[in-house]
mmCIF file with all atom_site columns, C-alpha atoms in Angstrom:
data_model
loop_
_atom_site.group_PDB
_atom_site.id
_atom_site.type_symbol
_atom_site.label_atom_id
_atom_site.label_alt_id
_atom_site.label_comp_id
_atom_site.label_asym_id
_atom_site.label_entity_id
_atom_site.label_seq_id
_atom_site.pdbx_PDB_ins_code
_atom_site.Cartn_x
_atom_site.Cartn_y
_atom_site.Cartn_z
_atom_site.occupancy
_atom_site.B_iso_or_equiv
_atom_site.pdbx_formal_charge
_atom_site.auth_seq_id
_atom_site.auth_comp_id
_atom_site.auth_asym_id
_atom_site.auth_atom_id
_atom_site.pdbx_PDB_model_num
ATOM 1   C CA . UNK J 1 1   ? 34.729  17.165  35.930  1.00 44.00 ? 1   UNK J CA 1
ATOM 2   C CA . UNK J 1 2   ? 33.409  13.976  37.601  1.00 45.00 ? 2   UNK J CA 1
ATOM 3   C CA . UNK J 1 3   ? 30.619  14.560  40.130  1.00 49.00 ? 3   UNK J CA 1
ATOM 4   C CA . UNK J 1 4   ? 30.915  13.037  43.599  1.00 48.00 ? 4   UNK J CA 1
ATOM 5   C CA . UNK J 1 5   ? 28.314  10.675  45.050  1.00 48.00 ? 5   UNK J CA 1
ATOM 6   C CA . UNK J 1 6   ? 26.372  13.484  46.622  1.00 47.00 ? 6   UNK J CA 1
ATOM 7   C CA . UNK J 1 7   ? 26.359  15.752  43.607  1.00 49.00 ? 7   UNK J CA 1
ATOM 8   C CA . UNK J 1 8   ? 22.965  16.501  42.217  1.00 47.00 ? 8   UNK J CA 1
ATOM 9   C CA . UNK J 1 9   ? 22.029  15.888  38.604  1.00 49.00 ? 9   UNK J CA 1
ATOM 10  C CA . UNK J 1 10  ? 21.924  18.911  36.326  1.00 50.00 ? 10  UNK J CA 1
ATOM 11  C CA . UNK J 1 11  ? 18.550  20.608  36.227  1.00 50.00 ? 11  UNK J CA 1
ATOM 12  C CA . UNK J 1 12  ? 16.319  19.720  33.322  1.00 49.00 ? 12  UNK J CA 1
ATOM 13  C CA . UNK J 1 13  ? 14.590  22.453  31.330  1.00 51.00 ? 13  UNK J CA 1
ATOM 14  C CA . UNK J 1 14  ? 11.087  23.149  32.578  1.00 50.00 ? 14  UNK J CA 1
ATOM 15  C CA . UNK J 1 15  ? 8.509   21.199  30.651  1.00 48.00 ? 15  UNK J CA 1
ATOM 16  C CA . UNK J 1 16  ? 11.040  18.784  29.123  1.00 47.00 ? 16  UNK J CA 1
ATOM 17  C CA . UNK J 1 17  ? 9.576   15.424  28.206  1.00 50.00 ? 17  UNK J CA 1
ATOM 18  C CA . UNK J 1 18  ? 10.590  12.306  26.338  1.00 55.00 ? 18  UNK J CA 1
ATOM 19  C CA . UNK J 1 19  ? 7.170   12.083  24.664  1.00 55.00 ? 19  UNK J CA 1
ATOM 20  C CA . UNK J 1 20  ? 7.353   13.264  21.041  1.00 58.00 ? 20  UNK J CA 1
ATOM 21  C CA . UNK J 1 21  ? 4.909   16.058  20.142  1.00 60.00 ? 21  UNK J CA 1
ATOM 22  C CA . UNK J 1 22  ? 1.610   14.991  18.640  1.00 62.00 ? 22  UNK J CA 1
ATOM 23  C CA . UNK J 1 23  ? 1.573   15.950  14.938  1.00 64.00 ? 23  UNK J CA 1
ATOM 24  C CA . UNK J 1 24  ? -1.083  18.407  13.848  1.00 60.00 ? 24  UNK J CA 1
ATOM 25  C CA . UNK J 1 25  ? -4.080  17.119  11.917  1.00 57.00 ? 25  UNK J CA 1
ATOM 26  C CA . UNK J 1 26  ? -3.355  19.743  9.260   1.00 67.00 ? 26  UNK J CA 1
ATOM 27  C CA . UNK J 1 27  ? 0.052   18.429  8.308   1.00 69.00 ? 27  UNK J CA 1
ATOM 28  C CA . UNK J 1 28  ? 1.243   18.041  4.714   1.00 77.00 ? 28  UNK J CA 1
ATOM 29  C CA . UNK J 1 29  ? 0.676   14.274  4.619   1.00 73.00 ? 29  UNK J CA 1
ATOM 30  C CA . UNK J 1 30  ? -2.954  14.573  5.735   1.00 75.00 ? 30  UNK J CA 1
ATOM 31  C CA . UNK J 1 31  ? -3.559  17.489  3.381   1.00 82.00 ? 31  UNK J CA 1
ATOM 32  C CA . UNK J 1 32  ? -2.400  15.356  0.440   1.00 82.00 ? 32  UNK J CA 1
ATOM 33  C CA . UNK J 1 33  ? -4.724  12.562  1.575   1.00 83.00 ? 33  UNK J CA 1
ATOM 34  C CA . UNK J 1 34  ? -7.652  14.993  1.766   1.00 88.00 ? 34  UNK J CA 1
ATOM 35  C CA . UNK J 1 35  ? -6.825  16.311  -1.698  1.00 88.00 ? 35  UNK J CA 1
ATOM 36  C CA . UNK J 1 36  ? -6.981  12.748  -3.004  1.00 89.00 ? 36  UNK J CA 1
ATOM 37  C CA . UNK J 1 37  ? -10.393 12.268  -1.410  1.00 91.00 ? 37  UNK J CA 1
ATOM 38  C CA . UNK J 1 38  ? -11.680 15.519  -2.904  1.00 93.00 ? 38  UNK J CA 1
ATOM 39  C CA . UNK J 1 39  ? -10.404 14.482  -6.325  1.00 94.00 ? 39  UNK J CA 1
ATOM 40  C CA . UNK J 1 40  ? -12.640 11.395  -6.394  1.00 95.00 ? 40  UNK J CA 1
ATOM 41  C CA . UNK J 1 41  ? -15.911 13.195  -7.330  1.00 95.00 ? 41  UNK J CA 1
ATOM 42  C CA . UNK J 1 42  ? -14.001 15.622  -9.566  1.00 96.00 ? 42  UNK J CA 1
ATOM 43  C CA . UNK J 1 43  ? -12.463 12.707  -11.450 1.00 96.00 ? 43  UNK J CA 1
ATOM 44  C CA . UNK J 1 44  ? -15.825 10.966  -11.908 1.00 97.00 ? 44  UNK J CA 1
ATOM 45  C CA . UNK J 1 45  ? -17.496 14.152  -13.198 1.00 97.00 ? 45  UNK J CA 1
ATOM 46  C CA . UNK J 1 46  ? -14.670 14.724  -15.667 1.00 96.00 ? 46  UNK J CA 1
ATOM 47  C CA . UNK J 1 47  ? -14.757 11.106  -16.818 1.00 96.00 ? 47  UNK J CA 1
ATOM 48  C CA . UNK J 1 48  ? -18.486 11.260  -17.606 1.00 96.00 ? 48  UNK J CA 1
ATOM 49  C CA . UNK J 1 49  ? -18.412 14.765  -19.111 1.00 95.00 ? 49  UNK J CA 1
ATOM 50  C CA . UNK J 1 50  ? -19.980 15.101  -22.557 1.00 91.00 ? 50  UNK J CA 1
ATOM 51  C CA . UNK J 1 51  ? -21.149 11.492  -22.671 1.00 91.00 ? 51  UNK J CA 1
ATOM 52  C CA . UNK J 1 52  ? -17.994 9.968   -21.243 1.00 92.00 ? 52  UNK J CA 1
ATOM 53  C CA . UNK J 1 53  ? -16.144 9.374   -24.514 1.00 92.00 ? 53  UNK J CA 1
ATOM 54  C CA . UNK J 1 54  ? -14.807 12.802  -25.435 1.00 93.00 ? 54  UNK J CA 1
ATOM 55  C CA . UNK J 1 55  ? -10.988 12.482  -25.769 1.00 93.00 ? 55  UNK J CA 1
ATOM 56  C CA . UNK J 1 56  ? -10.405 15.972  -24.378 1.00 95.00 ? 56  UNK J CA 1
ATOM 57  C CA . UNK J 1 57  ? -12.458 15.412  -21.224 1.00 96.00 ? 57  UNK J CA 1
ATOM 58  C CA . UNK J 1 58  ? -10.937 11.953  -20.807 1.00 96.00 ? 58  UNK J CA 1
ATOM 59  C CA . UNK J 1 59  ? -7.482  13.537  -20.920 1.00 96.00 ? 59  UNK J CA 1
ATOM 60  C CA . UNK J 1 60  ? -8.460  16.023  -18.210 1.00 96.00 ? 60  UNK J CA 1
ATOM 61  C CA . UNK J 1 61  ? -9.939  13.147  -16.163 1.00 97.00 ? 61  UNK J CA 1
ATOM 62  C CA . UNK J 1 62  ? -6.650  11.270  -16.588 1.00 96.00 ? 62  UNK J CA 1
ATOM 63  C CA . UNK J 1 63  ? -4.756  14.320  -15.279 1.00 96.00 ? 63  UNK J CA 1
ATOM 64  C CA . UNK J 1 64  ? -6.901  14.390  -12.108 1.00 95.00 ? 64  UNK J CA 1
ATOM 65  C CA . UNK J 1 65  ? -6.398  10.631  -11.660 1.00 95.00 ? 65  UNK J CA 1
ATOM 66  C CA . UNK J 1 66  ? -2.639  11.040  -12.111 1.00 94.00 ? 66  UNK J CA 1
ATOM 67  C CA . UNK J 1 67  ? -2.546  13.795  -9.473  1.00 92.00 ? 67  UNK J CA 1
ATOM 68  C CA . UNK J 1 68  ? -4.417  11.527  -7.067  1.00 90.00 ? 68  UNK J CA 1
ATOM 69  C CA . UNK J 1 69  ? -1.912  8.717   -7.688  1.00 87.00 ? 69  UNK J CA 1
ATOM 70  C CA . UNK J 1 70  ? 1.013   11.083  -7.153  1.00 87.00 ? 70  UNK J CA 1
ATOM 71  C CA . UNK J 1 71  ? -0.386  12.190  -3.777  1.00 84.00 ? 71  UNK J CA 1
ATOM 72  C CA . UNK J 1 72  ? -0.678  8.514   -2.872  1.00 77.00 ? 72  UNK J CA 1
ATOM 73  C CA . UNK J 1 73  ? 3.060   8.060   -3.503  1.00 76.00 ? 73  UNK J CA 1
ATOM 74  C CA . UNK J 1 74  ? 4.055   10.932  -1.238  1.00 70.00 ? 74  UNK J CA 1
ATOM 75  C CA . UNK J 1 75  ? 1.615   11.191  1.677   1.00 65.00 ? 75  UNK J CA 1
ATOM 76  C CA . UNK J 1 76  ? 2.503   7.940   3.408   1.00 64.00 ? 76  UNK J CA 1
ATOM 77  C CA . UNK J 1 77  ? 6.226   8.393   2.868   1.00 65.00 ? 77  UNK J CA 1
ATOM 78  C CA . UNK J 1 78  ? 6.099   11.950  4.219   1.00 62.00 ? 78  UNK J CA 1
ATOM 79  C CA . UNK J 1 79  ? 4.094   10.847  7.239   1.00 60.00 ? 79  UNK J CA 1
ATOM 80  C CA . UNK J 1 80  ? 6.655   8.184   8.155   1.00 66.00 ? 80  UNK J CA 1
ATOM 81  C CA . UNK J 1 81  ? 9.791   10.221  7.475   1.00 70.00 ? 81  UNK J CA 1
ATOM 82  C CA . UNK J 1 82  ? 8.602   13.440  9.115   1.00 61.00 ? 82  UNK J CA 1
ATOM 83  C CA . UNK J 1 83  ? 6.840   11.827  12.068  1.00 64.00 ? 83  UNK J CA 1
ATOM 84  C CA . UNK J 1 84  ? 3.439   13.032  10.855  1.00 59.00 ? 84  UNK J CA 1
ATOM 85  C CA . UNK J 1 85  ? 1.506   9.802   11.381  1.00 63.00 ? 85  UNK J CA 1
ATOM 86  C CA . UNK J 1 86  ? -1.954  10.518  12.844  1.00 67.00 ? 86  UNK J CA 1
ATOM 87  C CA . UNK J 1 87  ? -5.039  8.406   13.585  1.00 64.00 ? 87  UNK J CA 1
ATOM 88  C CA . UNK J 1 88  ? -6.843  10.351  10.861  1.00 65.00 ? 88  UNK J CA 1
ATOM 89  C CA . UNK J 1 89  ? -4.151  9.481   8.337   1.00 65.00 ? 89  UNK J CA 1
ATOM 90  C CA . UNK J 1 90  ? -4.200  5.787   9.261   1.00 68.00 ? 90  UNK J CA 1
ATOM 91  C CA . UNK J 1 91  ? -7.916  5.670   8.473   1.00 72.00 ? 91  UNK J CA 1
ATOM 92  C CA . UNK J 1 92  ? -8.216  8.202   5.646   1.00 73.00 ? 92  UNK J CA 1
ATOM 93  C CA . UNK J 1 93  ? -5.230  7.080   3.565   1.00 75.00 ? 93  UNK J CA 1
ATOM 94  C CA . UNK J 1 94  ? -6.482  3.556   2.718   1.00 76.00 ? 94  UNK J CA 1
ATOM 95  C CA . UNK J 1 95  ? -10.016 4.919   2.249   1.00 82.00 ? 95  UNK J CA 1
ATOM 96  C CA . UNK J 1 96  ? -8.715  7.485   -0.252  1.00 83.00 ? 96  UNK J CA 1
ATOM 97  C CA . UNK J 1 97  ? -6.748  4.802   -2.107  1.00 84.00 ? 97  UNK J CA 1
ATOM 98  C CA . UNK J 1 98  ? -9.723  2.472   -2.445  1.00 87.00 ? 98  UNK J CA 1
ATOM 99  C CA . UNK J 1 99  ? -12.112 5.340   -3.243  1.00 91.00 ? 99  UNK J CA 1
ATOM 100 C CA . UNK J 1 100 ? -10.187 6.611   -6.277  1.00 92.00 ? 100 UNK J CA 1
ATOM 101 C CA . UNK J 1 101 ? -9.451  3.103   -7.561  1.00 93.00 ? 101 UNK J CA 1
ATOM 102 C CA . UNK J 1 102 ? -13.006 1.914   -6.989  1.00 94.00 ? 102 UNK J CA 1
ATOM 103 C CA . UNK J 1 103 ? -14.498 5.008   -8.591  1.00 96.00 ? 103 UNK J CA 1
ATOM 104 C CA . UNK J 1 104 ? -12.282 4.566   -11.657 1.00 96.00 ? 104 UNK J CA 1
ATOM 105 C CA . UNK J 1 105 ? -13.018 0.859   -12.076 1.00 97.00 ? 105 UNK J CA 1
ATOM 106 C CA . UNK J 1 106 ? -16.777 1.188   -11.633 1.00 97.00 ? 106 UNK J CA 1
ATOM 107 C CA . UNK J 1 107 ? -16.988 4.261   -13.883 1.00 97.00 ? 107 UNK J CA 1
ATOM 108 C CA . UNK J 1 108 ? -14.981 2.586   -16.661 1.00 97.00 ? 108 UNK J CA 1
ATOM 109 C CA . UNK J 1 109 ? -17.209 -0.493  -16.464 1.00 97.00 ? 109 UNK J CA 1
ATOM 110 C CA . UNK J 1 110 ? -20.364 1.667   -16.630 1.00 97.00 ? 110 UNK J CA 1
ATOM 111 C CA . UNK J 1 111 ? -18.945 3.351   -19.733 1.00 96.00 ? 111 UNK J CA 1
ATOM 112 C CA . UNK J 1 112 ? -18.296 -0.064  -21.258 1.00 95.00 ? 112 UNK J CA 1
ATOM 113 C CA . UNK J 1 113 ? -14.532 0.389   -21.467 1.00 96.00 ? 113 UNK J CA 1
ATOM 114 C CA . UNK J 1 114 ? -13.599 -2.232  -18.877 1.00 96.00 ? 114 UNK J CA 1
ATOM 115 C CA . UNK J 1 115 ? -15.223 -5.657  -18.390 1.00 96.00 ? 115 UNK J CA 1
ATOM 116 C CA . UNK J 1 116 ? -17.269 -5.862  -15.211 1.00 97.00 ? 116 UNK J CA 1
ATOM 117 C CA . UNK J 1 117 ? -15.546 -9.080  -14.163 1.00 97.00 ? 117 UNK J CA 1
ATOM 118 C CA . UNK J 1 118 ? -12.248 -7.208  -13.866 1.00 97.00 ? 118 UNK J CA 1
ATOM 119 C CA . UNK J 1 119 ? -13.850 -4.591  -11.621 1.00 97.00 ? 119 UNK J CA 1
ATOM 120 C CA . UNK J 1 120 ? -15.550 -7.238  -9.492  1.00 97.00 ? 120 UNK J CA 1
ATOM 121 C CA . UNK J 1 121 ? -12.362 -9.311  -9.047  1.00 96.00 ? 121 UNK J CA 1
ATOM 122 C CA . UNK J 1 122 ? -10.232 -6.317  -8.023  1.00 95.00 ? 122 UNK J CA 1
ATOM 123 C CA . UNK J 1 123 ? -12.798 -4.737  -5.688  1.00 95.00 ? 123 UNK J CA 1
ATOM 124 C CA . UNK J 1 124 ? -13.703 -8.080  -4.087  1.00 95.00 ? 124 UNK J CA 1
ATOM 125 C CA . UNK J 1 125 ? -10.035 -8.732  -3.382  1.00 92.00 ? 125 UNK J CA 1
ATOM 126 C CA . UNK J 1 126 ? -9.517  -5.267  -1.863  1.00 88.00 ? 126 UNK J CA 1
ATOM 127 C CA . UNK J 1 127 ? -12.597 -5.570  0.340   1.00 89.00 ? 127 UNK J CA 1
ATOM 128 C CA . UNK J 1 128 ? -11.721 -9.114  1.352   1.00 89.00 ? 128 UNK J CA 1
ATOM 129 C CA . UNK J 1 129 ? -8.158  -8.217  2.360   1.00 85.00 ? 129 UNK J CA 1
ATOM 130 C CA . UNK J 1 130 ? -9.387  -5.212  4.339   1.00 80.00 ? 130 UNK J CA 1
ATOM 131 C CA . UNK J 1 131 ? -11.847 -7.381  6.286   1.00 85.00 ? 131 UNK J CA 1
ATOM 132 C CA . UNK J 1 132 ? -9.163  -10.023 6.802   1.00 84.00 ? 132 UNK J CA 1
ATOM 133 C CA . UNK J 1 133 ? -6.804  -7.443  8.322   1.00 78.00 ? 133 UNK J CA 1
ATOM 134 C CA . UNK J 1 134 ? -9.464  -6.660  10.924  1.00 79.00 ? 134 UNK J CA 1
ATOM 135 C CA . UNK J 1 135 ? -9.955  -10.379 11.482  1.00 82.00 ? 135 UNK J CA 1
ATOM 136 C CA . UNK J 1 136 ? -6.353  -10.852 12.619  1.00 81.00 ? 136 UNK J CA 1
ATOM 137 C CA . UNK J 1 137 ? -5.602  -7.359  13.995  1.00 76.00 ? 137 UNK J CA 1
ATOM 138 C CA . UNK J 1 138 ? -5.609  -8.652  17.599  1.00 79.00 ? 138 UNK J CA 1
ATOM 139 C CA . UNK J 1 139 ? -2.665  -10.889 16.733  1.00 79.00 ? 139 UNK J CA 1
ATOM 140 C CA . UNK J 1 140 ? -0.652  -8.391  14.720  1.00 77.00 ? 140 UNK J CA 1
ATOM 141 C CA . UNK J 1 141 ? -0.484  -6.358  11.525  1.00 70.00 ? 141 UNK J CA 1
ATOM 142 C CA . UNK J 1 142 ? 0.155   -7.820  8.085   1.00 72.00 ? 142 UNK J CA 1
ATOM 143 C CA . UNK J 1 143 ? 2.668   -5.479  6.430   1.00 67.00 ? 143 UNK J CA 1
ATOM 144 C CA . UNK J 1 144 ? 2.385   -4.415  2.814   1.00 66.00 ? 144 UNK J CA 1
ATOM 145 C CA . UNK J 1 145 ? 4.540   -6.690  0.668   1.00 72.00 ? 145 UNK J CA 1
ATOM 146 C CA . UNK J 1 146 ? 6.605   -5.827  -2.382  1.00 80.00 ? 146 UNK J CA 1
ATOM 147 C CA . UNK J 1 147 ? 4.124   -7.791  -4.439  1.00 81.00 ? 147 UNK J CA 1
ATOM 148 C CA . UNK J 1 148 ? 1.303   -5.720  -3.018  1.00 80.00 ? 148 UNK J CA 1
ATOM 149 C CA . UNK J 1 149 ? 3.079   -2.497  -3.896  1.00 81.00 ? 149 UNK J CA 1
ATOM 150 C CA . UNK J 1 150 ? 3.787   -3.781  -7.429  1.00 90.00 ? 150 UNK J CA 1
ATOM 151 C CA . UNK J 1 151 ? 0.100   -4.729  -7.721  1.00 90.00 ? 151 UNK J CA 1
ATOM 152 C CA . UNK J 1 152 ? -0.978  -1.211  -6.738  1.00 86.00 ? 152 UNK J CA 1
ATOM 153 C CA . UNK J 1 153 ? 1.445   0.370   -9.189  1.00 89.00 ? 153 UNK J CA 1
ATOM 154 C CA . UNK J 1 154 ? 0.367   -1.920  -12.046 1.00 94.00 ? 154 UNK J CA 1
ATOM 155 C CA . UNK J 1 155 ? -3.297  -1.293  -11.307 1.00 94.00 ? 155 UNK J CA 1
ATOM 156 C CA . UNK J 1 156 ? -2.746  2.463   -11.265 1.00 93.00 ? 156 UNK J CA 1
ATOM 157 C CA . UNK J 1 157 ? -0.930  2.542   -14.603 1.00 95.00 ? 157 UNK J CA 1
ATOM 158 C CA . UNK J 1 158 ? -3.407  0.167   -16.269 1.00 96.00 ? 158 UNK J CA 1
ATOM 159 C CA . UNK J 1 159 ? -6.452  2.094   -15.025 1.00 96.00 ? 159 UNK J CA 1
ATOM 160 C CA . UNK J 1 160 ? -4.846  5.358   -16.097 1.00 95.00 ? 160 UNK J CA 1
ATOM 161 C CA . UNK J 1 161 ? -4.401  3.957   -19.619 1.00 96.00 ? 161 UNK J CA 1
ATOM 162 C CA . UNK J 1 162 ? -8.053  2.908   -19.696 1.00 97.00 ? 162 UNK J CA 1
ATOM 163 C CA . UNK J 1 163 ? -9.114  6.413   -18.712 1.00 96.00 ? 163 UNK J CA 1
ATOM 164 C CA . UNK J 1 164 ? -7.436  7.717   -21.881 1.00 95.00 ? 164 UNK J CA 1
ATOM 165 C CA . UNK J 1 165 ? -9.049  7.107   -25.265 1.00 91.00 ? 165 UNK J CA 1
ATOM 166 C CA . UNK J 1 166 ? -6.395  4.830   -26.747 1.00 92.00 ? 166 UNK J CA 1
ATOM 167 C CA . UNK J 1 167 ? -6.427  2.798   -29.950 1.00 90.00 ? 167 UNK J CA 1
ATOM 168 C CA . UNK J 1 168 ? -4.165  0.371   -31.785 1.00 94.00 ? 168 UNK J CA 1
ATOM 169 C CA . UNK J 1 169 ? -1.199  -1.169  -30.026 1.00 95.00 ? 169 UNK J CA 1
ATOM 170 C CA . UNK J 1 170 ? -1.653  1.114   -27.010 1.00 94.00 ? 170 UNK J CA 1
ATOM 171 C CA . UNK J 1 171 ? -5.134  -0.310  -26.451 1.00 94.00 ? 171 UNK J CA 1
ATOM 172 C CA . UNK J 1 172 ? -3.710  -3.809  -26.738 1.00 95.00 ? 172 UNK J CA 1
ATOM 173 C CA . UNK J 1 173 ? -0.910  -2.912  -24.348 1.00 96.00 ? 173 UNK J CA 1
ATOM 174 C CA . UNK J 1 174 ? -3.268  -1.614  -21.688 1.00 95.00 ? 174 UNK J CA 1
ATOM 175 C CA . UNK J 1 175 ? -5.357  -4.792  -21.915 1.00 96.00 ? 175 UNK J CA 1
ATOM 176 C CA . UNK J 1 176 ? -2.237  -6.904  -21.342 1.00 97.00 ? 176 UNK J CA 1
ATOM 177 C CA . UNK J 1 177 ? -1.166  -4.684  -18.448 1.00 97.00 ? 177 UNK J CA 1
ATOM 178 C CA . UNK J 1 178 ? -4.613  -4.952  -16.862 1.00 97.00 ? 178 UNK J CA 1
ATOM 179 C CA . UNK J 1 179 ? -4.374  -8.742  -17.215 1.00 96.00 ? 179 UNK J CA 1
ATOM 180 C CA . UNK J 1 180 ? -1.093  -8.632  -15.327 1.00 97.00 ? 180 UNK J CA 1
ATOM 181 C CA . UNK J 1 181 ? -2.709  -6.407  -12.683 1.00 96.00 ? 181 UNK J CA 1
ATOM 182 C CA . UNK J 1 182 ? -5.494  -8.962  -12.216 1.00 96.00 ? 182 UNK J CA 1
ATOM 183 C CA . UNK J 1 183 ? -2.965  -11.790 -11.828 1.00 96.00 ? 183 UNK J CA 1
ATOM 184 C CA . UNK J 1 184 ? -1.007  -9.765  -9.267  1.00 95.00 ? 184 UNK J CA 1
ATOM 185 C CA . UNK J 1 185 ? -4.258  -8.918  -7.503  1.00 94.00 ? 185 UNK J CA 1
ATOM 186 C CA . UNK J 1 186 ? -5.163  -12.584 -7.133  1.00 94.00 ? 186 UNK J CA 1
ATOM 187 C CA . UNK J 1 187 ? -1.626  -13.739 -6.319  1.00 94.00 ? 187 UNK J CA 1
ATOM 188 C CA . UNK J 1 188 ? -0.955  -11.167 -3.613  1.00 91.00 ? 188 UNK J CA 1
ATOM 189 C CA . UNK J 1 189 ? -4.445  -11.743 -2.241  1.00 91.00 ? 189 UNK J CA 1
ATOM 190 C CA . UNK J 1 190 ? -3.714  -15.448 -1.732  1.00 92.00 ? 190 UNK J CA 1
ATOM 191 C CA . UNK J 1 191 ? -0.398  -14.568 -0.102  1.00 90.00 ? 191 UNK J CA 1
ATOM 192 C CA . UNK J 1 192 ? -2.136  -12.210 2.342   1.00 88.00 ? 192 UNK J CA 1
ATOM 193 C CA . UNK J 1 193 ? -4.589  -14.985 3.218   1.00 89.00 ? 193 UNK J CA 1
ATOM 194 C CA . UNK J 1 194 ? -1.649  -17.319 3.905   1.00 90.00 ? 194 UNK J CA 1
ATOM 195 C CA . UNK J 1 195 ? 0.008   -14.701 6.118   1.00 88.00 ? 195 UNK J CA 1
ATOM 196 C CA . UNK J 1 196 ? -3.251  -14.080 7.984   1.00 87.00 ? 196 UNK J CA 1
ATOM 197 C CA . UNK J 1 197 ? -3.754  -17.766 8.725   1.00 88.00 ? 197 UNK J CA 1
ATOM 198 C CA . UNK J 1 198 ? -0.139  -18.167 9.934   1.00 88.00 ? 198 UNK J CA 1
ATOM 199 C CA . UNK J 1 199 ? -0.416  -15.017 12.076  1.00 86.00 ? 199 UNK J CA 1
ATOM 200 C CA . UNK J 1 200 ? -3.720  -16.101 13.609  1.00 85.00 ? 200 UNK J CA 1
ATOM 201 C CA . UNK J 1 201 ? -2.475  -19.621 14.393  1.00 86.00 ? 201 UNK J CA 1
ATOM 202 C CA . UNK J 1 202 ? 0.699   -18.246 15.974  1.00 85.00 ? 202 UNK J CA 1
ATOM 203 C CA . UNK J 1 203 ? -1.344  -15.798 18.039  1.00 84.00 ? 203 UNK J CA 1
ATOM 204 C CA . UNK J 1 204 ? -3.748  -18.468 19.208  1.00 83.00 ? 204 UNK J CA 1
ATOM 205 C CA . UNK J 1 205 ? -0.875  -20.801 20.118  1.00 82.00 ? 205 UNK J CA 1
ATOM 206 C CA . UNK J 1 206 ? 0.758   -18.021 22.128  1.00 83.00 ? 206 UNK J CA 1
ATOM 207 C CA . UNK J 1 207 ? -2.481  -17.337 23.989  1.00 80.00 ? 207 UNK J CA 1
ATOM 208 C CA . UNK J 1 208 ? -2.981  -21.059 24.668  1.00 80.00 ? 208 UNK J CA 1
ATOM 209 C CA . UNK J 1 209 ? 0.556   -21.390 25.993  1.00 70.00 ? 209 UNK J CA 1
#
């Protein structure tokens, strides 16, 4: 039935609001992120166990690294799909990503399994891009690109292969894959710099106008 001009609107339930509920800190996405953070020291201890070159311990270290990478695949996706994005997650998730990758790269270089220049190039790029994001954050956010996601995936697989004690063609294959990861690291890094410069110029022009 159509209401007349003087009809009152139906009563709203008490306490109704259009504001979505604030997700709990202890949601599944944040728990996965915290597990990844806790796995960093565990992974390092396992990697260096019994001198750092025991195939059995290296296999266990690889398993912990693989679990950390799996949590990385799911926590962000769960947070977005389930509306579980929190300020803690925004800060802790990238820290956890860089912590496990950085720990693996540095540890492998200390053990002599990975050239230091590879570790330096990758970590310098990651630190540089992080600082650059803060540099342009007032003008906008640079989204993760497909190339960046491919870079992360390639890095993860290559590092995982270096954690294992591999020989023969598998050792050659991981070296080639790490070479590809380095190229993607540099290429996507340059693309992020380009995006940052464009974003900053556009923001400055908008402010000037």
